[in-house]
Amino acid sequence: MTAEDQNARSGAGAASHFRLTTEPRAEVLREAVTMILYVSVVLIGELAAIPEKHFSDGRVTGAVGEQLLGIVWGTAVGLAVAHWFAFRLAAPAFRGERPTRLDTYIGLAQVGGAIFVAAVSSFPVVLFSDAHAQEVTGDVPALLVGVVGYLIARSTNRSRVAAVFYGVTALTLGVLVALIKTRLGAAH
């Protein structure tokens, strides 16, 4: 925790102007990216667990259209808000601390990351038929995990080949975690 955070939590220096310096900016960005990964993995599992059937006449059962959008947006934004509440508001309160401006910025970044995942994951629902949207919507967060993994590797000066390997590994692990979550959820 930075001195700025400690001052803000203790109430000291409350009148001082808060600036998002390099270290807090990096933390806000890390939290946004982490939320993109977290929401993507949970959304993969959530979408995989939805019962659905596709019939030869083009009819489908399960969540489609607005209902599918509701699942995507409710899961994504709900997770981010719950995470923000639990870790940035409630946990400090239980320790007798007050949330800081940095906590607020982090929470907003987390919600922004979740909105990004929901928005990108909504494209198949808006653009494709119900059957095709059901098939493709769960692939979008999986691709996000891979792309974020690639970008993280590239930002640490890894070669393109190493970054692709990192992205594919992140995608594979993300899908594996989501499938395990789905299987364990189905066992109950």
Short mmCIF file of the C-alpha atoms (twelve columns), coordinates in Angstrom:
data_MODEL
# 
_entry.id   MODEL 
# 
loop_
_atom_site.group_PDB 
_atom_site.id 
_atom_site.type_symbol 
_atom_site.label_atom_id 
_atom_site.label_alt_id 
_atom_site.label_comp_id 
_atom_site.label_asym_id 
_atom_site.label_seq_id 
_atom_site.Cartn_x 
_atom_site.Cartn_y 
_atom_site.Cartn_z 
_atom_site.pdbx_PDB_model_num 
ATOM 1   C CA . MET A 1   0.000   0.000   0.000   1 
ATOM 2   C CA . THR A 2   1.350   3.400   -0.935  1 
ATOM 3   C CA . ALA A 3   1.704   6.293   1.500   1 
ATOM 4   C CA . GLU A 4   -1.088  7.983   -0.423  1 
ATOM 5   C CA . ASP A 5   -3.377  4.992   0.233   1 
ATOM 6   C CA . GLN A 6   -2.435  4.928   3.918   1 
ATOM 7   C CA . ASN A 7   -3.144  8.635   4.284   1 
ATOM 8   C CA . ALA A 8   -6.464  8.286   2.518   1 
ATOM 9   C CA . ARG A 9   -7.477  5.257   4.624   1 
ATOM 10  C CA . SER A 10  -6.520  6.939   7.886   1 
ATOM 11  C CA . GLY A 11  -8.200  10.205  6.960   1 
ATOM 12  C CA . ALA A 12  -4.899  12.098  7.097   1 
ATOM 13  C CA . GLY A 13  -4.307  14.296  4.098   1 
ATOM 14  C CA . ALA A 14  -7.951  13.989  3.101   1 
ATOM 15  C CA . ALA A 15  -7.893  17.549  1.834   1 
ATOM 16  C CA . SER A 16  -4.905  16.848  -0.419  1 
ATOM 17  C CA . HIS A 17  -5.556  16.405  -4.105  1 
ATOM 18  C CA . PHE A 18  -5.505  12.771  -5.234  1 
ATOM 19  C CA . ARG A 19  -3.493  12.060  -8.374  1 
ATOM 20  C CA . LEU A 20  -3.402  8.800   -10.198 1 
ATOM 21  C CA . THR A 21  0.376   8.422   -10.476 1 
ATOM 22  C CA . THR A 22  2.155   5.700   -12.408 1 
ATOM 23  C CA . GLU A 23  1.949   3.045   -9.671  1 
ATOM 24  C CA . PRO A 24  -1.800  3.478   -9.001  1 
ATOM 25  C CA . ARG A 25  -2.483  3.684   -12.756 1 
ATOM 26  C CA . ALA A 26  -0.688  0.385   -13.228 1 
ATOM 27  C CA . GLU A 27  -2.755  -1.129  -10.407 1 
ATOM 28  C CA . VAL A 28  -6.007  0.146   -11.938 1 
ATOM 29  C CA . LEU A 29  -5.010  -1.311  -15.329 1 
ATOM 30  C CA . ARG A 30  -4.021  -4.657  -13.747 1 
ATOM 31  C CA . GLU A 31  -7.375  -4.830  -11.970 1 
ATOM 32  C CA . ALA A 32  -9.279  -4.102  -15.201 1 
ATOM 33  C CA . VAL A 33  -7.360  -6.779  -17.101 1 
ATOM 34  C CA . THR A 34  -7.758  -9.250  -14.244 1 
ATOM 35  C CA . MET A 35  -11.518 -8.620  -14.253 1 
ATOM 36  C CA . ILE A 36  -11.644 -9.198  -18.020 1 
ATOM 37  C CA . LEU A 37  -9.985  -12.582 -17.495 1 
ATOM 38  C CA . TYR A 38  -12.106 -13.455 -14.450 1 
ATOM 39  C CA . VAL A 39  -15.422 -12.535 -16.054 1 
ATOM 40  C CA . SER A 40  -14.457 -14.295 -19.290 1 
ATOM 41  C CA . VAL A 41  -13.663 -17.580 -17.529 1 
ATOM 42  C CA . VAL A 42  -16.856 -17.478 -15.454 1 
ATOM 43  C CA . LEU A 43  -18.911 -16.574 -18.515 1 
ATOM 44  C CA . ILE A 44  -17.481 -19.535 -20.449 1 
ATOM 45  C CA . GLY A 45  -18.651 -21.857 -17.673 1 
ATOM 46  C CA . GLU A 46  -21.993 -20.105 -17.293 1 
ATOM 47  C CA . LEU A 47  -22.782 -20.333 -21.002 1 
ATOM 48  C CA . ALA A 48  -21.607 -23.946 -21.225 1 
ATOM 49  C CA . ALA A 49  -24.004 -24.901 -18.422 1 
ATOM 50  C CA . ILE A 50  -27.118 -23.554 -20.153 1 
ATOM 51  C CA . PRO A 51  -29.240 -26.465 -21.397 1 
ATOM 52  C CA . GLU A 52  -30.012 -26.141 -25.095 1 
ATOM 53  C CA . LYS A 53  -31.115 -28.212 -28.061 1 
ATOM 54  C CA . HIS A 54  -30.889 -27.506 -31.769 1 
ATOM 55  C CA . PHE A 55  -33.432 -29.153 -34.066 1 
ATOM 56  C CA . SER A 56  -33.101 -29.850 -37.799 1 
ATOM 57  C CA . ASP A 57  -35.903 -27.391 -38.610 1 
ATOM 58  C CA . GLY A 58  -33.807 -24.543 -37.119 1 
ATOM 59  C CA . ARG A 59  -35.762 -24.387 -33.871 1 
ATOM 60  C CA . VAL A 60  -33.695 -24.071 -30.688 1 
ATOM 61  C CA . THR A 61  -34.395 -24.391 -26.990 1 
ATOM 62  C CA . GLY A 62  -32.535 -22.682 -24.202 1 
ATOM 63  C CA . ALA A 63  -31.552 -19.080 -23.759 1 
ATOM 64  C CA . VAL A 64  -31.694 -16.977 -26.931 1 
ATOM 65  C CA . GLY A 65  -31.986 -13.299 -27.773 1 
ATOM 66  C CA . GLU A 66  -32.780 -11.045 -24.830 1 
ATOM 67  C CA . GLN A 67  -32.581 -13.925 -22.361 1 
ATOM 68  C CA . LEU A 68  -29.061 -14.801 -23.531 1 
ATOM 69  C CA . LEU A 69  -28.071 -11.127 -23.384 1 
ATOM 70  C CA . GLY A 70  -29.467 -10.972 -19.848 1 
ATOM 71  C CA . ILE A 71  -27.315 -13.923 -18.814 1 
ATOM 72  C CA . VAL A 72  -24.197 -12.405 -20.396 1 
ATOM 73  C CA . TRP A 73  -24.692 -8.903  -18.962 1 
ATOM 74  C CA . GLY A 74  -26.024 -10.055 -15.589 1 
ATOM 75  C CA . THR A 75  -23.130 -12.449 -15.079 1 
ATOM 76  C CA . ALA A 76  -20.448 -9.994  -16.205 1 
ATOM 77  C CA . VAL A 77  -21.592 -6.845  -14.450 1 
ATOM 78  C CA . GLY A 78  -22.926 -8.726  -11.422 1 
ATOM 79  C CA . LEU A 79  -19.556 -10.396 -10.852 1 
ATOM 80  C CA . ALA A 80  -17.662 -7.114  -11.115 1 
ATOM 81  C CA . VAL A 81  -19.986 -5.252  -8.755  1 
ATOM 82  C CA . ALA A 82  -19.945 -8.139  -6.251  1 
ATOM 83  C CA . HIS A 83  -16.137 -8.274  -6.416  1 
ATOM 84  C CA . TRP A 84  -15.851 -4.514  -5.936  1 
ATOM 85  C CA . PHE A 85  -18.226 -4.598  -2.977  1 
ATOM 86  C CA . ALA A 86  -16.539 -7.556  -1.282  1 
ATOM 87  C CA . PHE A 87  -12.894 -6.659  -1.777  1 
ATOM 88  C CA . ARG A 88  -12.824 -2.864  -2.056  1 
ATOM 89  C CA . LEU A 89  -15.701 -1.777  0.186   1 
ATOM 90  C CA . ALA A 90  -16.703 -4.465  2.692   1 
ATOM 91  C CA . ALA A 91  -13.278 -5.955  3.476   1 
ATOM 92  C CA . PRO A 92  -11.678 -2.578  4.321   1 
ATOM 93  C CA . ALA A 93  -14.752 -1.650  6.382   1 
ATOM 94  C CA . PHE A 94  -14.352 -4.809  8.459   1 
ATOM 95  C CA . ARG A 95  -10.761 -3.743  9.136   1 
ATOM 96  C CA . GLY A 96  -11.988 -0.314  10.243  1 
ATOM 97  C CA . GLU A 97  -10.671 1.388   7.115   1 
ATOM 98  C CA . ARG A 98  -12.405 3.727   4.717   1 
ATOM 99  C CA . PRO A 99  -12.423 3.161   0.978   1 
ATOM 100 C CA . THR A 100 -10.022 5.424   -0.896  1 
ATOM 101 C CA . ARG A 101 -10.329 7.141   -4.231  1 
ATOM 102 C CA . LEU A 102 -8.023  4.459   -5.554  1 
ATOM 103 C CA . ASP A 103 -10.571 1.841   -4.429  1 
ATOM 104 C CA . THR A 104 -13.218 3.745   -6.385  1 
ATOM 105 C CA . TYR A 105 -11.040 3.954   -9.496  1 
ATOM 106 C CA . ILE A 106 -10.255 0.250   -9.238  1 
ATOM 107 C CA . GLY A 107 -13.924 -0.609  -8.837  1 
ATOM 108 C CA . LEU A 108 -14.831 1.476   -11.863 1 
ATOM 109 C CA . ALA A 109 -12.042 -0.165  -13.869 1 
ATOM 110 C CA . GLN A 110 -13.292 -3.615  -12.846 1 
ATOM 111 C CA . VAL A 111 -16.852 -2.777  -13.860 1 
ATOM 112 C CA . GLY A 112 -15.503 -1.296  -17.109 1 
ATOM 113 C CA . GLY A 113 -13.600 -4.521  -17.823 1 
ATOM 114 C CA . ALA A 114 -16.764 -6.537  -17.186 1 
ATOM 115 C CA . ILE A 115 -18.811 -4.248  -19.446 1 
ATOM 116 C CA . PHE A 116 -16.185 -4.725  -22.162 1 
ATOM 117 C CA . VAL A 117 -16.515 -8.531  -21.906 1 
ATOM 118 C CA . ALA A 118 -20.326 -8.328  -21.944 1 
ATOM 119 C CA . ALA A 119 -20.376 -5.943  -24.908 1 
ATOM 120 C CA . VAL A 120 -18.010 -8.026  -27.028 1 
ATOM 121 C CA . SER A 121 -19.794 -11.249 -26.023 1 
ATOM 122 C CA . SER A 122 -23.113 -9.698  -27.096 1 
ATOM 123 C CA . PHE A 123 -22.118 -9.343  -30.763 1 
ATOM 124 C CA . PRO A 124 -23.056 -12.923 -31.749 1 
ATOM 125 C CA . VAL A 125 -26.480 -12.556 -30.106 1 
ATOM 126 C CA . VAL A 126 -27.163 -9.348  -32.010 1 
ATOM 127 C CA . LEU A 127 -25.663 -10.411 -35.352 1 
ATOM 128 C CA . PHE A 128 -26.514 -14.109 -35.763 1 
ATOM 129 C CA . SER A 129 -29.512 -16.429 -35.722 1 
ATOM 130 C CA . ASP A 130 -30.540 -17.904 -32.377 1 
ATOM 131 C CA . ALA A 131 -28.890 -21.270 -33.096 1 
ATOM 132 C CA . HIS A 132 -25.637 -19.749 -34.326 1 
ATOM 133 C CA . ALA A 133 -25.574 -17.230 -31.460 1 
ATOM 134 C CA . GLN A 134 -25.884 -20.072 -28.924 1 
ATOM 135 C CA . GLU A 135 -22.977 -21.872 -30.554 1 
ATOM 136 C CA . VAL A 136 -20.668 -18.846 -30.836 1 
ATOM 137 C CA . THR A 137 -21.390 -16.666 -27.793 1 
ATOM 138 C CA . GLY A 138 -19.337 -18.850 -25.423 1 
ATOM 139 C CA . ASP A 139 -16.383 -18.734 -27.821 1 
ATOM 140 C CA . VAL A 140 -16.052 -14.958 -27.498 1 
ATOM 141 C CA . PRO A 141 -14.907 -14.881 -23.851 1 
ATOM 142 C CA . ALA A 142 -12.565 -17.791 -24.592 1 
ATOM 143 C CA . LEU A 143 -11.002 -15.772 -27.400 1 
ATOM 144 C CA . LEU A 144 -10.732 -12.779 -25.057 1 
ATOM 145 C CA . VAL A 145 -8.719  -14.879 -22.606 1 
ATOM 146 C CA . GLY A 146 -6.357  -15.886 -25.400 1 
ATOM 147 C CA . VAL A 147 -6.003  -12.357 -26.768 1 
ATOM 148 C CA . VAL A 148 -5.383  -10.888 -23.304 1 
ATOM 149 C CA . GLY A 149 -2.795  -13.604 -22.643 1 
ATOM 150 C CA . TYR A 150 -1.071  -12.725 -25.915 1 
ATOM 151 C CA . LEU A 151 -1.125  -8.974  -25.158 1 
ATOM 152 C CA . ILE A 152 0.247   -9.517  -21.654 1 
ATOM 153 C CA . ALA A 153 3.122   -11.552 -23.071 1 
ATOM 154 C CA . ARG A 154 3.842   -8.938  -25.740 1 
ATOM 155 C CA . SER A 155 3.792   -6.154  -23.132 1 
ATOM 156 C CA . THR A 156 6.595   -7.967  -21.296 1 
ATOM 157 C CA . ASN A 157 8.703   -8.014  -24.482 1 
ATOM 158 C CA . ARG A 158 8.138   -11.688 -25.297 1 
ATOM 159 C CA . SER A 159 8.564   -12.683 -28.942 1 
ATOM 160 C CA . ARG A 160 5.440   -13.116 -31.063 1 
ATOM 161 C CA . VAL A 161 5.876   -16.895 -31.015 1 
ATOM 162 C CA . ALA A 162 6.204   -16.938 -27.223 1 
ATOM 163 C CA . ALA A 163 3.228   -14.564 -26.928 1 
ATOM 164 C CA . VAL A 164 1.080   -16.814 -29.140 1 
ATOM 165 C CA . PHE A 165 2.065   -19.799 -27.006 1 
ATOM 166 C CA . TYR A 166 1.197   -17.801 -23.860 1 
ATOM 167 C CA . GLY A 167 -2.151  -16.762 -25.361 1 
ATOM 168 C CA . VAL A 168 -3.058  -20.297 -26.418 1 
ATOM 169 C CA . THR A 169 -2.039  -21.597 -22.989 1 
ATOM 170 C CA . ALA A 170 -4.173  -18.943 -21.267 1 
ATOM 171 C CA . LEU A 171 -7.117  -19.783 -23.524 1 
ATOM 172 C CA . THR A 172 -6.729  -23.521 -22.833 1 
ATOM 173 C CA . LEU A 173 -6.452  -23.031 -19.075 1 
ATOM 174 C CA . GLY A 174 -9.401  -20.626 -19.056 1 
ATOM 175 C CA . VAL A 175 -11.608 -23.095 -20.917 1 
ATOM 176 C CA . LEU A 176 -10.390 -25.938 -18.687 1 
ATOM 177 C CA . VAL A 177 -11.277 -23.999 -15.529 1 
ATOM 178 C CA . ALA A 178 -14.701 -23.145 -16.976 1 
ATOM 179 C CA . LEU A 179 -15.356 -26.782 -17.920 1 
ATOM 180 C CA . ILE A 180 -14.345 -28.007 -14.458 1 
ATOM 181 C CA . LYS A 181 -16.668 -25.390 -12.938 1 
ATOM 182 C CA . THR A 182 -19.476 -26.548 -15.216 1 
ATOM 183 C CA . ARG A 183 -18.915 -30.243 -14.457 1 
ATOM 184 C CA . LEU A 184 -18.766 -29.681 -10.704 1 
ATOM 185 C CA . GLY A 185 -21.892 -27.539 -10.869 1 
ATOM 186 C CA . ALA A 186 -23.726 -30.224 -12.846 1 
ATOM 187 C CA . ALA A 187 -22.769 -32.878 -10.271 1 
ATOM 188 C CA . HIS A 188 -24.946 -31.249 -7.605  1 
# 
